[in-house]
PDB file of C-alpha atoms and ligand atoms in Angstrom:
ATOM      1  CA  MET A 815     170.602  81.825  26.860  1.00 51.00           C
ATOM      2  CA  GLY A 816     171.872  85.255  26.571  1.00 66.00           C
ATOM      3  CA  GLY A 817     175.328  86.571  26.927  1.00 88.00           C
ATOM      4  CA  ARG A 818     178.524  86.430  25.020  1.00 95.00           C
ATOM      5  CA  ARG A 819     179.621  83.378  23.227  1.00 98.00           C
ATOM      6  CA  TYR A 820     183.241  82.322  22.377  1.00 98.00           C
ATOM      7  CA  VAL A 821     184.439  80.063  19.408  1.00 98.00           C
ATOM      8  CA  THR A 822     188.240  79.512  19.518  1.00 98.00           C
ATOM      9  CA  GLY A 823     190.351  77.322  17.168  1.00 98.00           C
ATOM     10  CA  ASN A 824     192.984  75.598  18.943  1.00 98.00           C
ATOM     11  CA  TRP A 825     195.484  74.387  16.362  1.00 98.00           C
ATOM     12  CA  LYS A 826     197.633  72.508  18.737  1.00 98.00           C
ATOM     13  CA  MET A 827     201.088  71.491  17.354  1.00 98.00           C
ATOM     14  CA  HIS A 828     199.880  71.665  13.602  1.00 98.00           C
ATOM     15  CA  THR A 829     200.583  73.946  10.561  1.00 98.00           C
ATOM     16  CA  SER A 830     203.609  75.442   8.920  1.00 98.00           C
ATOM     17  CA  ARG A 831     203.997  79.245   9.019  1.00 98.00           C
ATOM     18  CA  ALA A 832     202.537  79.284   5.415  1.00 98.00           C
ATOM     19  CA  GLU A 833     199.635  77.162   6.270  1.00 98.00           C
ATOM     20  CA  ALA A 834     198.892  79.332   9.383  1.00 98.00           C
ATOM     21  CA  VAL A 835     198.858  82.457   7.452  1.00 98.00           C
ATOM     22  CA  ALA A 836     196.593  80.851   4.913  1.00 98.00           C
ATOM     23  CA  LEU A 837     194.288  79.281   7.357  1.00 98.00           C
ATOM     24  CA  ALA A 838     193.839  82.525   9.292  1.00 98.00           C
ATOM     25  CA  SER A 839     193.184  84.465   6.025  1.00 98.00           C
ATOM     26  CA  GLY A 840     190.885  81.836   5.110  1.00 98.00           C
ATOM     27  CA  VAL A 841     188.857  82.253   8.464  1.00 98.00           C
ATOM     28  CA  VAL A 842     188.680  86.053   8.109  1.00 98.00           C
ATOM     29  CA  ALA A 843     187.415  85.747   4.495  1.00 98.00           C
ATOM     30  CA  GLN A 844     184.878  83.340   5.091  1.00 98.00           C
ATOM     31  CA  LEU A 845     183.804  84.882   8.421  1.00 98.00           C
ATOM     32  CA  GLN A 846     182.533  87.793   6.197  1.00 96.00           C
ATOM     33  CA  GLN A 847     180.102  85.389   4.479  1.00 95.00           C
ATOM     34  CA  VAL A 848     178.240  84.842   7.814  1.00 96.00           C
ATOM     35  CA  PRO A 849     175.389  87.188   8.046  1.00 93.00           C
ATOM     36  CA  ALA A 850     174.316  85.904  11.448  1.00 93.00           C
ATOM     37  CA  TRP A 851     177.811  86.454  12.951  1.00 96.00           C
ATOM     38  CA  ASP A 852     177.969  89.632  15.384  1.00 96.00           C
ATOM     39  CA  PRO A 853     181.638  89.653  16.535  1.00 97.00           C
ATOM     40  CA  ASP A 854     180.331  91.450  19.670  1.00 95.00           C
ATOM     41  CA  VAL A 855     178.155  88.660  20.565  1.00 96.00           C
ATOM     42  CA  VAL A 856     180.404  85.816  19.306  1.00 98.00           C
ATOM     43  CA  ARG A 857     183.941  86.255  19.987  1.00 98.00           C
ATOM     44  CA  VAL A 858     186.277  84.267  17.555  1.00 98.00           C
ATOM     45  CA  GLY A 859     189.648  83.375  18.426  1.00 98.00           C
ATOM     46  CA  LEU A 860     192.729  81.700  16.965  1.00 99.00           C
ATOM     47  CA  ALA A 861     195.398  79.871  18.886  1.00 99.00           C
ATOM     48  CA  PRO A 862     198.243  79.057  16.492  1.00 98.00           C
ATOM     49  CA  PRO A 863     201.542  77.591  17.693  1.00 98.00           C
ATOM     50  CA  PHE A 864     203.885  80.062  19.413  1.00 98.00           C
ATOM     51  CA  PRO A 865     206.209  80.770  16.286  1.00 98.00           C
ATOM     52  CA  PHE A 866     203.217  81.679  14.190  1.00 98.00           C
ATOM     53  CA  LEU A 867     201.360  84.141  16.559  1.00 98.00           C
ATOM     54  CA  GLU A 868     202.650  87.399  14.865  1.00 98.00           C
ATOM     55  CA  ALA A 869     202.165  85.945  11.337  1.00 98.00           C
ATOM     56  CA  VAL A 870     198.573  85.152  12.449  1.00 98.00           C
ATOM     57  CA  ARG A 871     198.210  88.348  14.082  1.00 98.00           C
ATOM     58  CA  ASP A 872     199.235  90.246  10.882  1.00 98.00           C
ATOM     59  CA  ALA A 873     196.931  88.027   8.809  1.00 98.00           C
ATOM     60  CA  VAL A 874     193.870  88.955  10.962  1.00 98.00           C
ATOM     61  CA  ALA A 875     194.734  92.692  11.425  1.00 98.00           C
ATOM     62  CA  GLY A 876     191.757  94.818  11.143  1.00 97.00           C
ATOM     63  CA  HIS A 877     189.305  92.070  11.651  1.00 97.00           C
ATOM     64  CA  PRO A 878     187.413  91.160  14.884  1.00 97.00           C
ATOM     65  CA  VAL A 879     189.383  88.028  15.485  1.00 98.00           C
ATOM     66  CA  GLU A 880     191.382  87.525  18.745  1.00 98.00           C
ATOM     67  CA  LEU A 881     194.762  86.112  18.916  1.00 98.00           C
ATOM     68  CA  VAL A 882     195.038  83.293  21.637  1.00 99.00           C
ATOM     69  CA  ALA A 883     197.869  81.527  22.965  1.00 99.00           C
ATOM     70  CA  GLN A 884     197.716  77.685  23.842  1.00 98.00           C
ATOM     71  CA  ASP A 885     199.785  78.053  26.923  1.00 98.00           C
ATOM     72  CA  CYS A 886     201.969  80.148  29.254  1.00 98.00           C
ATOM     73  CA  HIS A 887     204.378  79.768  32.006  1.00 98.00           C
ATOM     74  CA  ALA A 888     203.506  80.668  35.529  1.00 98.00           C
ATOM     75  CA  GLU A 889     206.482  83.050  35.914  1.00 98.00           C
ATOM     76  CA  PRO A 890     207.039  86.311  34.085  1.00 98.00           C
ATOM     77  CA  ARG A 891     210.591  85.663  33.289  1.00 98.00           C
ATOM     78  CA  GLY A 892     213.426  83.207  34.418  1.00 98.00           C
ATOM     79  CA  ALA A 893     215.881  80.618  33.782  1.00 98.00           C
ATOM     80  CA  PHE A 894     213.148  78.460  32.249  1.00 98.00           C
ATOM     81  CA  THR A 895     214.618  77.078  28.833  1.00 98.00           C
ATOM     82  CA  GLY A 896     211.858  76.590  26.134  1.00 97.00           C
ATOM     83  CA  TRP A 897     209.022  78.196  27.994  1.00 98.00           C
ATOM     84  CA  VAL A 898     207.087  81.287  27.099  1.00 98.00           C
ATOM     85  CA  SER A 899     205.816  83.773  29.615  1.00 98.00           C
ATOM     86  CA  ALA A 900     202.438  85.561  29.667  1.00 98.00           C
ATOM     87  CA  PRO A 901     204.108  89.075  29.339  1.00 98.00           C
ATOM     88  CA  MET A 902     205.933  87.932  26.247  1.00 98.00           C
ATOM     89  CA  LEU A 903     202.754  86.775  24.700  1.00 98.00           C
ATOM     90  CA  ALA A 904     201.004  90.000  25.559  1.00 98.00           C
ATOM     91  CA  SER A 905     203.838  91.865  23.937  1.00 98.00           C
ATOM     92  CA  VAL A 906     203.072  90.235  20.731  1.00 98.00           C
ATOM     93  CA  GLY A 907     199.550  91.239  20.676  1.00 98.00           C
ATOM     94  CA  VAL A 908     198.137  88.059  22.286  1.00 98.00           C
ATOM     95  CA  ARG A 909     194.550  88.663  24.120  1.00 98.00           C
ATOM     96  CA  ARG A 910     193.784  85.356  25.701  1.00 98.00           C
ATOM     97  CA  VAL A 911     195.587  82.266  26.712  1.00 98.00           C
ATOM     98  CA  ILE A 912     194.556  78.590  27.433  1.00 98.00           C
ATOM     99  CA  VAL A 913     195.627  77.190  30.557  1.00 98.00           C
ATOM    100  CA  GLY A 914     195.157  73.659  31.884  1.00 98.00           C
ATOM    101  CA  HIS A 915     194.539  72.019  28.425  1.00 98.00           C
ATOM    102  CA  SER A 916     194.093  68.232  29.206  1.00 97.00           C
ATOM    103  CA  GLU A 917     197.130  67.614  26.857  1.00 97.00           C
ATOM    104  CA  ARG A 918     199.440  69.484  29.178  1.00 97.00           C
ATOM    105  CA  ARG A 919     197.857  67.972  32.051  1.00 96.00           C
ATOM    106  CA  GLN A 920     198.585  64.776  30.524  1.00 95.00           C
ATOM    107  CA  HIS A 921     201.862  65.182  28.805  1.00 96.00           C
ATOM    108  CA  ALA A 922     203.406  67.962  30.685  1.00 96.00           C
ATOM    109  CA  GLY A 923     202.542  66.806  34.180  1.00 95.00           C
ATOM    110  CA  GLU A 924     200.457  70.025  34.948  1.00 97.00           C
ATOM    111  CA  ASP A 925     198.337  69.808  38.061  1.00 97.00           C
ATOM    112  CA  ASP A 926     195.750  72.136  39.387  1.00 97.00           C
ATOM    113  CA  ALA A 927     198.125  74.189  41.543  1.00 97.00           C
ATOM    114  CA  LEU A 928     200.159  74.981  38.453  1.00 98.00           C
ATOM    115  CA  VAL A 929     196.981  75.809  36.351  1.00 98.00           C
ATOM    116  CA  ARG A 930     196.051  78.335  38.989  1.00 98.00           C
ATOM    117  CA  ARG A 931     199.538  79.860  38.883  1.00 98.00           C
ATOM    118  CA  LYS A 932     199.216  80.098  35.121  1.00 98.00           C
ATOM    119  CA  LEU A 933     195.945  81.693  35.449  1.00 98.00           C
ATOM    120  CA  GLU A 934     197.269  84.122  37.891  1.00 98.00           C
ATOM    121  CA  ALA A 935     200.159  84.890  35.750  1.00 98.00           C
ATOM    122  CA  ALA A 936     197.961  85.477  32.521  1.00 98.00           C
ATOM    123  CA  LEU A 937     195.763  87.898  34.580  1.00 98.00           C
ATOM    124  CA  GLU A 938     198.680  89.740  35.966  1.00 98.00           C
ATOM    125  CA  ALA A 939     199.932  90.104  32.298  1.00 98.00           C
ATOM    126  CA  GLY A 940     196.711  91.411  30.969  1.00 98.00           C
ATOM    127  CA  LEU A 941     195.728  88.035  29.177  1.00 98.00           C
ATOM    128  CA  ASP A 942     192.246  86.724  29.682  1.00 98.00           C
ATOM    129  CA  PRO A 943     192.567  83.070  30.526  1.00 98.00           C
ATOM    130  CA  VAL A 944     190.525  80.047  29.045  1.00 98.00           C
ATOM    131  CA  VAL A 945     190.756  77.473  31.833  1.00 98.00           C
ATOM    132  CA  CYS A 946     190.158  73.834  30.761  1.00 98.00           C
ATOM    133  CA  VAL A 947     188.727  71.163  32.875  1.00 98.00           C
ATOM    134  CA  GLY A 948     187.509  67.758  31.946  1.00 98.00           C
ATOM    135  CA  GLU A 949     187.357  64.119  33.053  1.00 97.00           C
ATOM    136  CA  GLN A 950     188.976  61.156  31.546  1.00 95.00           C
ATOM    137  CA  LEU A 951     187.021  58.083  30.338  1.00 94.00           C
ATOM    138  CA  ALA A 952     187.726  55.989  33.395  1.00 94.00           C
ATOM    139  CA  GLU A 953     186.714  58.664  35.719  1.00 96.00           C
ATOM    140  CA  ARG A 954     183.281  59.132  33.681  1.00 94.00           C
ATOM    141  CA  ASP A 955     182.775  55.220  33.737  1.00 93.00           C
ATOM    142  CA  ALA A 956     183.379  55.198  37.549  1.00 96.00           C
ATOM    143  CA  GLY A 957     180.800  58.100  37.986  1.00 96.00           C
ATOM    144  CA  ARG A 958     183.436  60.514  39.040  1.00 97.00           C
ATOM    145  CA  HIS A 959     183.189  63.191  36.548  1.00 97.00           C
ATOM    146  CA  GLU A 960     181.466  65.834  38.444  1.00 98.00           C
ATOM    147  CA  ALA A 961     183.939  65.320  41.359  1.00 98.00           C
ATOM    148  CA  VAL A 962     186.981  65.552  39.067  1.00 98.00           C
ATOM    149  CA  VAL A 963     185.811  68.604  37.201  1.00 98.00           C
ATOM    150  CA  GLU A 964     184.785  70.246  40.510  1.00 98.00           C
ATOM    151  CA  ALA A 965     188.340  69.891  41.833  1.00 98.00           C
ATOM    152  CA  GLN A 966     189.750  71.009  38.704  1.00 98.00           C
ATOM    153  CA  ALA A 967     187.339  74.148  38.598  1.00 98.00           C
ATOM    154  CA  ARG A 968     187.832  74.984  42.465  1.00 98.00           C
ATOM    155  CA  GLY A 969     191.744  74.734  42.071  1.00 98.00           C
ATOM    156  CA  ALA A 970     191.826  77.043  39.109  1.00 97.00           C
ATOM    157  CA  LEU A 971     188.896  79.557  40.022  1.00 97.00           C
ATOM    158  CA  GLU A 972     187.810  79.574  43.591  1.00 98.00           C
ATOM    159  CA  GLY A 973     188.603  82.675  45.548  1.00 96.00           C
ATOM    160  CA  LEU A 974     189.867  84.715  42.752  1.00 97.00           C
ATOM    161  CA  ASP A 975     189.724  88.617  43.089  1.00 96.00           C
ATOM    162  CA  PRO A 976     185.886  89.032  42.157  1.00 96.00           C
ATOM    163  CA  ALA A 977     186.720  91.476  39.260  1.00 96.00           C
ATOM    164  CA  ALA A 978     188.937  88.902  37.665  1.00 97.00           C
ATOM    165  CA  TYR A 979     185.906  86.657  36.858  1.00 98.00           C
ATOM    166  CA  ALA A 980     184.680  88.999  34.205  1.00 97.00           C
ATOM    167  CA  ARG A 981     187.805  88.020  32.332  1.00 98.00           C
ATOM    168  CA  VAL A 982     187.732  84.275  32.794  1.00 98.00           C
ATOM    169  CA  VAL A 983     186.253  81.572  30.157  1.00 98.00           C
ATOM    170  CA  VAL A 984     185.987  78.034  31.203  1.00 98.00           C
ATOM    171  CA  ALA A 985     186.252  75.262  28.759  1.00 98.00           C
ATOM    172  CA  TYR A 986     184.701  71.763  29.570  1.00 98.00           C
ATOM    173  CA  GLU A 987     186.564  69.318  27.495  1.00 97.00           C
ATOM    174  CA  PRO A 988     185.869  65.690  28.352  1.00 97.00           C
ATOM    175  CA  VAL A 989     189.280  63.981  27.629  1.00 96.00           C
ATOM    176  CA  TRP A 990     187.454  61.052  26.015  1.00 95.00           C
ATOM    177  CA  ALA A 991     185.973  63.245  23.476  1.00 94.00           C
ATOM    178  CA  ILE A 992     189.151  65.049  22.345  1.00 93.00           C
ATOM    179  CA  GLY A 993     190.441  64.112  18.833  1.00 89.00           C
ATOM    180  CA  THR A 994     188.318  60.766  19.287  1.00 89.00           C
ATOM    181  CA  GLY A 995     185.470  61.839  17.098  1.00 83.00           C
ATOM    182  CA  ARG A 996     183.228  60.689  20.027  1.00 84.00           C
ATOM    183  CA  THR A 997     181.660  63.984  21.234  1.00 86.00           C
ATOM    184  CA  ALA A 998     179.613  64.170  24.173  1.00 89.00           C
ATOM    185  CA  THR A 999     175.969  64.281  23.520  1.00 94.00           C
ATOM    186  CA  PRO A1000     174.384  67.601  23.845  1.00 96.00           C
ATOM    187  CA  GLU A1001     172.569  66.302  27.020  1.00 96.00           C
ATOM    188  CA  GLN A1002     175.685  65.057  28.466  1.00 95.00           C
ATOM    189  CA  ALA A1003     177.641  68.382  27.767  1.00 96.00           C
ATOM    190  CA  GLY A1004     174.759  70.304  28.795  1.00 96.00           C
ATOM    191  CA  THR A1005     174.431  68.605  32.158  1.00 96.00           C
ATOM    192  CA  MET A1006     178.081  69.255  32.856  1.00 97.00           C
ATOM    193  CA  HIS A1007     177.868  72.936  31.772  1.00 97.00           C
ATOM    194  CA  ARG A1008     174.952  73.453  34.121  1.00 96.00           C
ATOM    195  CA  PHE A1009     176.799  71.704  36.948  1.00 98.00           C
ATOM    196  CA  ILE A1010     179.818  73.853  36.302  1.00 98.00           C
ATOM    197  CA  GLY A1011     177.725  77.037  36.024  1.00 97.00           C
ATOM    198  CA  GLY A1012     176.105  76.045  39.495  1.00 97.00           C
ATOM    199  CA  LEU A1013     179.570  75.665  41.054  1.00 98.00           C
ATOM    200  CA  LEU A1014     180.929  78.825  39.678  1.00 98.00           C
ATOM    201  CA  ALA A1015     177.901  80.646  40.949  1.00 97.00           C
ATOM    202  CA  SER A1016     178.883  79.327  44.575  1.00 97.00           C
ATOM    203  CA  PHE A1017     182.200  81.151  44.242  1.00 97.00           C
ATOM    204  CA  GLY A1018     180.328  84.581  44.198  1.00 96.00           C
ATOM    205  CA  PRO A1019     178.059  86.619  42.159  1.00 96.00           C
ATOM    206  CA  GLN A1020     180.685  87.760  39.596  1.00 96.00           C
ATOM    207  CA  ALA A1021     181.866  84.257  39.124  1.00 97.00           C
ATOM    208  CA  ALA A1022     178.196  83.313  38.205  1.00 96.00           C
ATOM    209  CA  GLY A1023     178.621  85.104  34.840  1.00 95.00           C
ATOM    210  CA  VAL A1024     181.689  83.274  33.610  1.00 97.00           C
ATOM    211  CA  PRO A1025     180.930  81.569  30.357  1.00 98.00           C
ATOM    212  CA  VAL A1026     181.427  77.666  29.972  1.00 98.00           C
ATOM    213  CA  ILE A1027     182.229  76.692  26.236  1.00 98.00           C
ATOM    214  CA  TYR A1028     182.536  72.948  25.091  1.00 97.00           C
ATOM    215  CA  GLY A1029     185.495  71.347  23.486  1.00 97.00           C
ATOM    216  CA  GLY A1030     186.003  67.606  22.258  1.00 96.00           C
ATOM    217  CA  SER A1031     185.278  66.791  18.634  1.00 95.00           C
ATOM    218  CA  VAL A1032     183.145  69.746  17.800  1.00 97.00           C
ATOM    219  CA  LYS A1033     182.239  69.674  14.221  1.00 97.00           C
ATOM    220  CA  PRO A1034     179.964  71.555  11.847  1.00 98.00           C
ATOM    221  CA  ASP A1035     177.479  68.696  12.057  1.00 97.00           C
ATOM    222  CA  ASN A1036     177.111  68.594  15.877  1.00 96.00           C
ATOM    223  CA  ILE A1037     177.560  72.118  16.805  1.00 97.00           C
ATOM    224  CA  ASP A1038     173.879  73.260  16.492  1.00 97.00           C
ATOM    225  CA  GLY A1039     172.707  70.402  19.086  1.00 97.00           C
ATOM    226  CA  LEU A1040     175.583  71.643  21.452  1.00 97.00           C
ATOM    227  CA  ALA A1041     174.933  75.288  21.023  1.00 96.00           C
ATOM    228  CA  ARG A1042     171.229  74.757  21.596  1.00 96.00           C
ATOM    229  CA  GLN A1043     171.973  73.582  25.079  1.00 95.00           C
ATOM    230  CA  ASP A1044     171.438  75.890  28.042  1.00 93.00           C
ATOM    231  CA  GLY A1045     174.844  76.609  29.644  1.00 95.00           C
ATOM    232  CA  ILE A1046     176.878  75.974  26.433  1.00 97.00           C
ATOM    233  CA  ALA A1047     178.509  79.487  25.602  1.00 97.00           C
ATOM    234  CA  GLY A1048     180.493  78.268  22.601  1.00 98.00           C
ATOM    235  CA  ALA A1049     183.242  75.879  21.531  1.00 98.00           C
ATOM    236  CA  LEU A1050     186.856  75.237  21.731  1.00 98.00           C
ATOM    237  CA  VAL A1051     187.585  73.397  18.404  1.00 98.00           C
ATOM    238  CA  GLY A1052     190.772  71.442  17.753  1.00 98.00           C
ATOM    239  CA  GLY A1053     190.713  69.286  14.493  1.00 97.00           C
ATOM    240  CA  ALA A1054     187.804  71.067  12.910  1.00 98.00           C
ATOM    241  CA  SER A1055     189.671  74.400  13.290  1.00 98.00           C
ATOM    242  CA  LEU A1056     192.460  73.386  10.876  1.00 98.00           C
ATOM    243  CA  GLU A1057     190.199  73.984   7.991  1.00 98.00           C
ATOM    244  CA  ALA A1058     188.750  77.234   7.567  1.00 98.00           C
ATOM    245  CA  GLY A1059     185.513  76.277   5.938  1.00 98.00           C
ATOM    246  CA  SER A1060     184.671  73.965   9.014  1.00 98.00           C
ATOM    247  CA  PHE A1061     185.692  76.261  11.565  1.00 98.00           C
ATOM    248  CA  VAL A1062     183.615  79.062  10.100  1.00 98.00           C
ATOM    249  CA  GLN A1063     180.855  76.604   9.920  1.00 98.00           C
ATOM    250  CA  ILE A1064     180.899  76.191  13.582  1.00 98.00           C
ATOM    251  CA  VAL A1065     181.114  79.884  14.291  1.00 98.00           C
ATOM    252  CA  ARG A1066     177.939  80.127  12.086  1.00 98.00           C
ATOM    253  CA  GLY A1067     176.291  77.566  14.309  1.00 97.00           C
ATOM    254  CA  VAL A1068     177.025  79.224  17.463  1.00 98.00           C
ATOM    255  CA  ALA A1069     175.977  82.630  15.874  1.00 97.00           C
ATOM    256  CA  GLU A1070     172.757  81.264  14.826  1.00 96.00           C
ATOM    257  CA  GLN A1071     171.943  79.855  18.141  1.00 95.00           C
ATOM    258  CA  ALA A1072     172.938  82.983  19.881  1.00 94.00           C
ATOM    259  CA  ARG A1073     170.503  84.734  17.671  1.00 92.00           C
ATOM    260  CA  ALA A1074     167.570  82.340  18.222  1.00 90.00           C
ATOM    261  CA  GLY A1075     168.371  82.624  22.042  1.00 81.00           C
ATOM    262  CA  ALA A1076     168.258  86.251  21.891  1.00 74.00           C
ATOM    263  CA  ARG A1077     164.916  86.108  20.283  1.00 72.00           C
ATOM    264  CA  SER A1078     163.297  83.674  22.553  1.00 64.00           C
TER     265      SER A1078
HETATM  266  P1  LIG B 712     189.349  68.171  19.003  1.00 89.16           P
HETATM  267  O1  LIG B 712     188.049  69.187  18.405  1.00 89.16           O
HETATM  268  O2  LIG B 712     190.299  67.831  17.932  1.00 89.16           O
HETATM  269  O3  LIG B 712     188.578  66.993  19.481  1.00 89.16           O
HETATM  270  O4  LIG B 712     190.178  68.955  20.154  1.00 89.16           O
HETATM  271  C1  LIG B 712     189.453  69.464  21.041  1.00 89.16           C
HETATM  272  C2  LIG B 712     190.433  70.342  21.903  1.00 89.16           C
HETATM  273  O5  LIG B 712     191.241  69.667  22.734  1.00 89.16           O
HETATM  274  C3  LIG B 712     190.336  71.788  21.769  1.00 89.16           C
HETATM  275  O6  LIG B 712     191.391  72.425  22.859  1.00 89.16           O
END
């Protein structure tokens, strides 16, 4: 599979400021030891907690590592105590923003309509969105995973301005695989990625090119099998991104598969 890949570390609500800086510095230092990594082919992103965005931005300055935010509000400003808007994130150097993460759907009650508004707010502010979709365990057990993910993807992405699709990344994160150590098998993930890819293609030719990355217990020892699957364009990494060595190993896995894919 050709095309650009993405590996983003979602640090969630982890790290102190000092730990965030050390982690970001460790990532950029170790990335230099990965000969297979071409930053133009594999985009590497770090998504620290909001208060540490600028510190992480400074720690990666001069390196081809993107600053990513974990969420944004749907409005650009207003009386929304405690929230952070997309233009605010853009103003501190954020390049991309995650919207619709399952933890926000679950703990902050976000629905597909709100995810769509956040996505549009991100695009409007010049941030490229990473849209998360994924089914819960009961939904998979009931055989409803495709229907659930289809509704989420349609809600977030159907009928966008065609040019916007070039800026979007979709992350398929089955909820049952997040933080559980129980990753989807490469076959399960690959099947869903190809399903999502087909659905996106039905939204128009530009949407057919949207990369779909996988998230859910991605580790150095399972990335090769995942990255080898047709339709898996990288990884959104939680727990394993909190340690520079394991995160960079995952980048290495994706970079090596990208190279192998480009050769075949
Ligand atoms: P884990 O890698 O810890 O399962 O988290 C995945 C995730 O939610 C990334 O956004």
